[in-house]
mmCIF file of C-alpha atoms and ligand atoms in Angstrom:
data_model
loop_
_atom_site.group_PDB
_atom_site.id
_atom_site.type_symbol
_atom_site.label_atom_id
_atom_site.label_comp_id
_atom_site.label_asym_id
_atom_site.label_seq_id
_atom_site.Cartn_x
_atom_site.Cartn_y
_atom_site.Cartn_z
ATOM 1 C CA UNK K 15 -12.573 -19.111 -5.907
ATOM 2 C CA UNK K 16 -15.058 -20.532 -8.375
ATOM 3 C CA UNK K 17 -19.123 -19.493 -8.526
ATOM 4 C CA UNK K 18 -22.484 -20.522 -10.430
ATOM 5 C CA UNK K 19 -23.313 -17.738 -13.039
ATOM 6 C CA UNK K 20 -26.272 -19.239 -14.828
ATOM 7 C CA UNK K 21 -25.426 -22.140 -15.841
ATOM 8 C CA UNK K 22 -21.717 -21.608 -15.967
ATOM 9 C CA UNK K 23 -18.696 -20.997 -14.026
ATOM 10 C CA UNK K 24 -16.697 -18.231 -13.253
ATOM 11 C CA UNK K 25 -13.407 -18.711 -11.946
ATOM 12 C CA UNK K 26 -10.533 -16.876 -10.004
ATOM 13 C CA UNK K 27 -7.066 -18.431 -10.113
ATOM 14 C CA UNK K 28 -3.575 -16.593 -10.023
ATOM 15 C CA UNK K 29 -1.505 -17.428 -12.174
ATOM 16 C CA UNK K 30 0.014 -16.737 -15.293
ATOM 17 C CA UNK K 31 -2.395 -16.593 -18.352
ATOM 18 C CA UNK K 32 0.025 -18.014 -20.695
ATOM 19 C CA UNK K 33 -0.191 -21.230 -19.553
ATOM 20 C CA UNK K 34 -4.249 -21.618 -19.393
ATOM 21 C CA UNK K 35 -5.680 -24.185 -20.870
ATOM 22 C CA UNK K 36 -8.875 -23.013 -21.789
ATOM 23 C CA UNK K 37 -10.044 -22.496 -25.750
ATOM 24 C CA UNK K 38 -9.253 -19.256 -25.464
ATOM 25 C CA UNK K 39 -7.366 -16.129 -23.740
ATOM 26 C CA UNK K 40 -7.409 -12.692 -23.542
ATOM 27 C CA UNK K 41 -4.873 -10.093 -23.797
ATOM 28 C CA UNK K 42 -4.325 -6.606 -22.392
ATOM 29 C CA UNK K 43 -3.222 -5.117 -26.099
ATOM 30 C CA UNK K 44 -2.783 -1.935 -27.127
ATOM 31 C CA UNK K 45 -4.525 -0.260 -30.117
ATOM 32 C CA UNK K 46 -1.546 -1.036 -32.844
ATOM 33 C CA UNK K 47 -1.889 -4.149 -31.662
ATOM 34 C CA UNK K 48 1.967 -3.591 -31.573
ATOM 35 C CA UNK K 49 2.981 -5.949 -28.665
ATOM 36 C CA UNK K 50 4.521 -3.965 -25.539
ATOM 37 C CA UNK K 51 5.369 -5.143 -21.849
ATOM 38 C CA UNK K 52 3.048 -6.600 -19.625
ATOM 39 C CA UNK K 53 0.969 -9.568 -20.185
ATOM 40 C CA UNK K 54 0.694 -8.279 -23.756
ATOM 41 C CA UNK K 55 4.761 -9.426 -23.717
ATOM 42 C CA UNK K 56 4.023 -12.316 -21.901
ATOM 43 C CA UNK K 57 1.831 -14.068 -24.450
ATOM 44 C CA UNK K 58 3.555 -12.739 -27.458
ATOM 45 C CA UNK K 59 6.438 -14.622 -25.959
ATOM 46 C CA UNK K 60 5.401 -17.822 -25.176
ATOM 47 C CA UNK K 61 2.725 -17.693 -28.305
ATOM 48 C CA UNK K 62 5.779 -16.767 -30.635
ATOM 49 C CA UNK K 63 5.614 -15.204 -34.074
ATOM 50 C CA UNK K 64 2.320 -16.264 -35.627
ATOM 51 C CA UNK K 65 0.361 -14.464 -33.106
ATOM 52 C CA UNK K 66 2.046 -10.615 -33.982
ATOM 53 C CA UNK K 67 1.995 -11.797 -37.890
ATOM 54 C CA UNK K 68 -1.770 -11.940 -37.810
ATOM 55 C CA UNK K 69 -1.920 -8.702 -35.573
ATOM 56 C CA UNK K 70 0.044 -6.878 -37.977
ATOM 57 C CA UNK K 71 -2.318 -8.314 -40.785
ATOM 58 C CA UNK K 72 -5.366 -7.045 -38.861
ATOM 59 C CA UNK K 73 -3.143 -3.471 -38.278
ATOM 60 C CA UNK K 74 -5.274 -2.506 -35.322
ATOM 61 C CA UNK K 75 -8.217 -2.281 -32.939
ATOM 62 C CA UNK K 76 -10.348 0.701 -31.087
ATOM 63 C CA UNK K 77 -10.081 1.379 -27.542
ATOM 64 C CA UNK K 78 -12.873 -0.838 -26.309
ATOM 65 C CA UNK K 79 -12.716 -3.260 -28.839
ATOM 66 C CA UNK K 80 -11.390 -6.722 -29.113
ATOM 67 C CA UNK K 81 -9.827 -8.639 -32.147
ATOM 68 C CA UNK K 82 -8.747 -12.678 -32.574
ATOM 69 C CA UNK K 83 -5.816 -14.536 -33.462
ATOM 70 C CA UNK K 84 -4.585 -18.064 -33.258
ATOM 71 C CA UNK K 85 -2.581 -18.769 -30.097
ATOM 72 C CA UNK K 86 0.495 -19.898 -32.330
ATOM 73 C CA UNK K 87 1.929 -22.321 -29.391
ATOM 74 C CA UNK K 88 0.263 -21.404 -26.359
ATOM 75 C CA UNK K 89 -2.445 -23.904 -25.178
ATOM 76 C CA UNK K 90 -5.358 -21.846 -25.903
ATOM 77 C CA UNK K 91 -6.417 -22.186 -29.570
ATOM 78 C CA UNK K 92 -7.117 -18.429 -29.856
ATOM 79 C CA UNK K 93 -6.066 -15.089 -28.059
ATOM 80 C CA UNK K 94 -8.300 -12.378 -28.047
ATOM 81 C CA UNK K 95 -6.818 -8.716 -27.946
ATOM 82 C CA UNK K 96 -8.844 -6.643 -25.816
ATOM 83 C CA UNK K 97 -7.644 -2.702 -25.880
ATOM 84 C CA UNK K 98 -8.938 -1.312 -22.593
ATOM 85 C CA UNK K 99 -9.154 2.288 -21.204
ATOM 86 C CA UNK K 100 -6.113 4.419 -20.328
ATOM 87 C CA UNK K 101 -7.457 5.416 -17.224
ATOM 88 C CA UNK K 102 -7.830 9.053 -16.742
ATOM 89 C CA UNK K 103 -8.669 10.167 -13.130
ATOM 90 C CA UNK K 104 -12.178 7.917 -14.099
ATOM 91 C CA UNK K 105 -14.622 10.878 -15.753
ATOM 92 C CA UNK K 106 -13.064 9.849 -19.779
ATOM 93 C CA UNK K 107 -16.021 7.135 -20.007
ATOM 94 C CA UNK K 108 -13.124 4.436 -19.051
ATOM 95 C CA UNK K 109 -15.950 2.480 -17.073
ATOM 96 C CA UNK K 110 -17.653 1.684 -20.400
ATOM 97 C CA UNK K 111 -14.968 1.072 -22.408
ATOM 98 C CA UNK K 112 -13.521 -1.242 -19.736
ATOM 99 C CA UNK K 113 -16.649 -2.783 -20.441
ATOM 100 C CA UNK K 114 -17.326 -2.409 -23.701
ATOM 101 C CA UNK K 115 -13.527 -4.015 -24.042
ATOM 102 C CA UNK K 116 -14.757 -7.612 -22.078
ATOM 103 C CA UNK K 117 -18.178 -7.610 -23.776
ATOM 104 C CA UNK K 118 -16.130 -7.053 -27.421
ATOM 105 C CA UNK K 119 -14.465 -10.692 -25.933
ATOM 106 C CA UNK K 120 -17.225 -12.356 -25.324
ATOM 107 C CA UNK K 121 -19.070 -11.305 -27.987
ATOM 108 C CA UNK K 122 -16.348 -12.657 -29.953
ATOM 109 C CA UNK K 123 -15.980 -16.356 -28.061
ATOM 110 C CA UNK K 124 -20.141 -16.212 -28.990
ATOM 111 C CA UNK K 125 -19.553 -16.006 -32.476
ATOM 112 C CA UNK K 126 -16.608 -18.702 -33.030
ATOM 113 C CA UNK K 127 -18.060 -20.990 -30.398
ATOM 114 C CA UNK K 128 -15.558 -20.810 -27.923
ATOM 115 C CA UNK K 129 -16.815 -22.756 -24.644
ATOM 116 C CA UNK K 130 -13.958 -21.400 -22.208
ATOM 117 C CA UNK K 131 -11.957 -17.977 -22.152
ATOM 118 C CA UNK K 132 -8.966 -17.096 -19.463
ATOM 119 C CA UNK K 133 -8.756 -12.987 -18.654
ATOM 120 C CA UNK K 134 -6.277 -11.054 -17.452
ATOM 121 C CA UNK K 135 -7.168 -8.168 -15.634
ATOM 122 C CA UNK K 136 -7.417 -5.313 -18.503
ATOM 123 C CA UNK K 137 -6.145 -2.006 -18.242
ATOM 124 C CA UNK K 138 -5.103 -2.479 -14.291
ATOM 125 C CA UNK K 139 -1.037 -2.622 -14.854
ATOM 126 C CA UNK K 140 0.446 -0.154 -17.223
ATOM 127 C CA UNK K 141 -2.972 1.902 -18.032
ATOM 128 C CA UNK K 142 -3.485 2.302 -14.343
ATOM 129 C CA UNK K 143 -6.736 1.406 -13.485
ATOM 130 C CA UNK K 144 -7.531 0.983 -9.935
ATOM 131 C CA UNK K 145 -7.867 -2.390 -9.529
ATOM 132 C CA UNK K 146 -11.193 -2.720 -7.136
ATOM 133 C CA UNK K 147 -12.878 -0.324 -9.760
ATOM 134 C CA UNK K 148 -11.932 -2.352 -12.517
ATOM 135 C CA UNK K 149 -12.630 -5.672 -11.351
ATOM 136 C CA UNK K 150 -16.075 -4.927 -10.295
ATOM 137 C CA UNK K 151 -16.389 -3.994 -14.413
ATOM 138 C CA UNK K 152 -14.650 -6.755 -15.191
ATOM 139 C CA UNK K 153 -16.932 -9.369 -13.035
ATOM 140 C CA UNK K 154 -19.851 -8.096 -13.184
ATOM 141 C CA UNK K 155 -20.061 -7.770 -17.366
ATOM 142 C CA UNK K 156 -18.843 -11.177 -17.346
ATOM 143 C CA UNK K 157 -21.604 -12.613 -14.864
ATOM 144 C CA UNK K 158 -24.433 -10.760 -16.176
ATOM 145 C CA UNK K 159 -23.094 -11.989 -20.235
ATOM 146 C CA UNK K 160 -22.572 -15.302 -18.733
ATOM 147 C CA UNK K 161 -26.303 -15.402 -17.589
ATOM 148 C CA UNK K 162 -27.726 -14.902 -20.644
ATOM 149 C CA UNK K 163 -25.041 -17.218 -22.796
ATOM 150 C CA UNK K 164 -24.827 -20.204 -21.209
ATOM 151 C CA UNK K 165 -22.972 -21.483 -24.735
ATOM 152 C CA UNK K 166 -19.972 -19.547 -22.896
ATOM 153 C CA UNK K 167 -19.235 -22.605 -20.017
ATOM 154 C CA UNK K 168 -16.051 -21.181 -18.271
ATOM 155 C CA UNK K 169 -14.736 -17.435 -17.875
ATOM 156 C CA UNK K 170 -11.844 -18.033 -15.736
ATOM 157 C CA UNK K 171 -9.807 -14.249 -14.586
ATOM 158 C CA UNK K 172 -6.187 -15.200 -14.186
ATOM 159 C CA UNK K 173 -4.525 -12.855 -11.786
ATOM 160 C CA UNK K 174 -0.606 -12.223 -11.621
ATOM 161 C CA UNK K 175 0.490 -12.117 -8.502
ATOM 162 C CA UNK K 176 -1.096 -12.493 -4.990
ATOM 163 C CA UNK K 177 -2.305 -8.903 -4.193
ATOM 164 C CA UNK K 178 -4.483 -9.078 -7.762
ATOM 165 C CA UNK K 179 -6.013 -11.815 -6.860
ATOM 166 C CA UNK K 180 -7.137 -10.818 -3.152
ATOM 167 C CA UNK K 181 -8.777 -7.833 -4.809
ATOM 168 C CA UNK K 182 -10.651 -9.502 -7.634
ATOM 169 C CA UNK K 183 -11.466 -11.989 -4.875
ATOM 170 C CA UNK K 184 -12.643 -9.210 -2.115
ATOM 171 C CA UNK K 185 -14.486 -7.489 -5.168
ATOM 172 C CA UNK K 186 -16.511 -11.174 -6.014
ATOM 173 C CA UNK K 187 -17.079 -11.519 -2.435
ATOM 174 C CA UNK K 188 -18.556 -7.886 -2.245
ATOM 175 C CA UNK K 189 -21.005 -8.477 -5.434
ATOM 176 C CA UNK K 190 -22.397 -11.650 -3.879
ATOM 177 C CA UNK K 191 -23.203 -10.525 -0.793
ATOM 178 C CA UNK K 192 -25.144 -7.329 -2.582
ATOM 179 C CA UNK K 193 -27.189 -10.098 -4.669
ATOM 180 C CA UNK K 194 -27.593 -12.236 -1.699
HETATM 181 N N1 AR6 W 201 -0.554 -13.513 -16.732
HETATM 182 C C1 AR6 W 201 -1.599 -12.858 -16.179
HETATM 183 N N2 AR6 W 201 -1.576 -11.549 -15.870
HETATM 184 C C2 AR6 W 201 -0.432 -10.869 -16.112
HETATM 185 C C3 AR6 W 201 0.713 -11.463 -16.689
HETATM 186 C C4 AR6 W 201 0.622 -12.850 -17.010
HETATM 187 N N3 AR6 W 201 1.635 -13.512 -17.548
HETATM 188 N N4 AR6 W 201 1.677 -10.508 -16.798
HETATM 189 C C5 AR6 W 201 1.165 -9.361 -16.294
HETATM 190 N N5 AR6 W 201 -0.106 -9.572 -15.883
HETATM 191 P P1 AR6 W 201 -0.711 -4.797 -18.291
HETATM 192 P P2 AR6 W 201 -2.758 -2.883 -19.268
HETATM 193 C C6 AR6 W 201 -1.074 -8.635 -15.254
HETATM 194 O O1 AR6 W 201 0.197 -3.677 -17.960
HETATM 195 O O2 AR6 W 201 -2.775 -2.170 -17.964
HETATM 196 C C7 AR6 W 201 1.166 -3.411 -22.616
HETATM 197 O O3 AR6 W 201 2.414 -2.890 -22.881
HETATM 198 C C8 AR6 W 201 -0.553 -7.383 -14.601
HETATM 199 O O4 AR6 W 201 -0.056 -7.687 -13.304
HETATM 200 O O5 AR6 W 201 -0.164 -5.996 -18.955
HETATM 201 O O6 AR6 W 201 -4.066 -3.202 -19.920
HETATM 202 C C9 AR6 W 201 0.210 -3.357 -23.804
HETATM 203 O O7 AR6 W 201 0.903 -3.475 -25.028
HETATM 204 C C10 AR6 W 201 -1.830 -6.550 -14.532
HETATM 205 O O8 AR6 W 201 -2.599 -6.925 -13.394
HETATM 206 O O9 AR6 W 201 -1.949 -4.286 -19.229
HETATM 207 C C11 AR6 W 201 -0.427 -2.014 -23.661
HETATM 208 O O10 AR6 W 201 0.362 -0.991 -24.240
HETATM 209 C C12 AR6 W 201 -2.600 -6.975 -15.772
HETATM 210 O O11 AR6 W 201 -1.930 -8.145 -16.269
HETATM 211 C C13 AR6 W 201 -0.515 -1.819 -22.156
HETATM 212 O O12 AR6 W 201 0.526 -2.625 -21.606
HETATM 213 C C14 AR6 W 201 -2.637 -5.946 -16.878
HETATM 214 O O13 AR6 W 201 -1.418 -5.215 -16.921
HETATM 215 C C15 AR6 W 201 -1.819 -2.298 -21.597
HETATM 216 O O14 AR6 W 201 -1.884 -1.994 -20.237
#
């Protein structure tokens, strides 16, 4: 599913982020910035060495903050480490650091002049964030940045697995109808 935000596009696929081809992709990382399961495994896997050398280098990043390193030999020139929310029953301000967490990306692609940037879907495996809370985050910070920085062309979210995907989709769905 693909819409208009602005001037630029934002994209649902599933699929695996590791093999996006867009300047840049996002990662679900922890606060060491010490690798782990998850997608965080994923890309540190097919990215290979360089991309934990410079995270050990840069020794760590805030909950709610994102960081960037090359994307060794993944597609994407960059990966951004995003450290979202451990979600605690929702009243521990995870909303805005879900937030805060995409906006840290984007804010990032911004300032290096990255046109394109593949997301997983932060904090919804492991950290346990329900999924149709956090993708209405999730969307609608990246819609509303998109609309005011059209220099950003593509966000594309890149959801594992089918049952990801039809919630991020219902979710879109859901926001467009409310903005007619
Ligand atoms: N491509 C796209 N999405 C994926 C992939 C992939 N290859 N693999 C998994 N996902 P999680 P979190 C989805 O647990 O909840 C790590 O150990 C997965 O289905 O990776 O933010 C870190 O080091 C889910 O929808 O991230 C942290 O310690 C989504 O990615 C912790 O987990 C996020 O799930 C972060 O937990």
């Amino acid at each position: 599913m693909k819409v208009a935000s602005g001037s630029s596009t934002l994209e649902l696929v599933q699929g695996d982020i590791t093999k996006q081809d867009t300047e840049a992709i996002g990662n679900a990382a922890n606060s060491r910035l010490a690798g782990g399961g998850g997608v965080d495994g994923a890309i540190h896997r097919a990215g290979g060495p360089a991309i934990m050398k410079e995270c050990r280098k840069i020794g760590g990043c805030p909950t709610g903050h994102a960081v960037l390193t090359t994307g060794g030999n993944l597609k994407a020139k960059y990966v951004i480490h995003a450290v979202g929310p451990i979600y605690r029953g929702g009243n521990a301000g995870e909303a805005e650091l879900l937030k805060s967490a995409y906006l840290s990306c984007l804010k990032i692609a911004t300032e290096k002049g990255i046109k394109s940037i593949a997301f997983p879907s932060i904090s919804t495996g492991v950290y346990g964030y329900p999924i149709d809370e956090a993708s209405r985050i999730a969307l609608t910070t990246c819609m509303d940045y998109l609309k005011e920085h059209p220099e950003i062309e593509l966000v594309r979210f890149v959801l594992f697995g089918d049952a990801n995907y039809r919630a991020y989709e219902k979710t879109l769905k859901e926001i467009q109808s409310e903005h007619g």
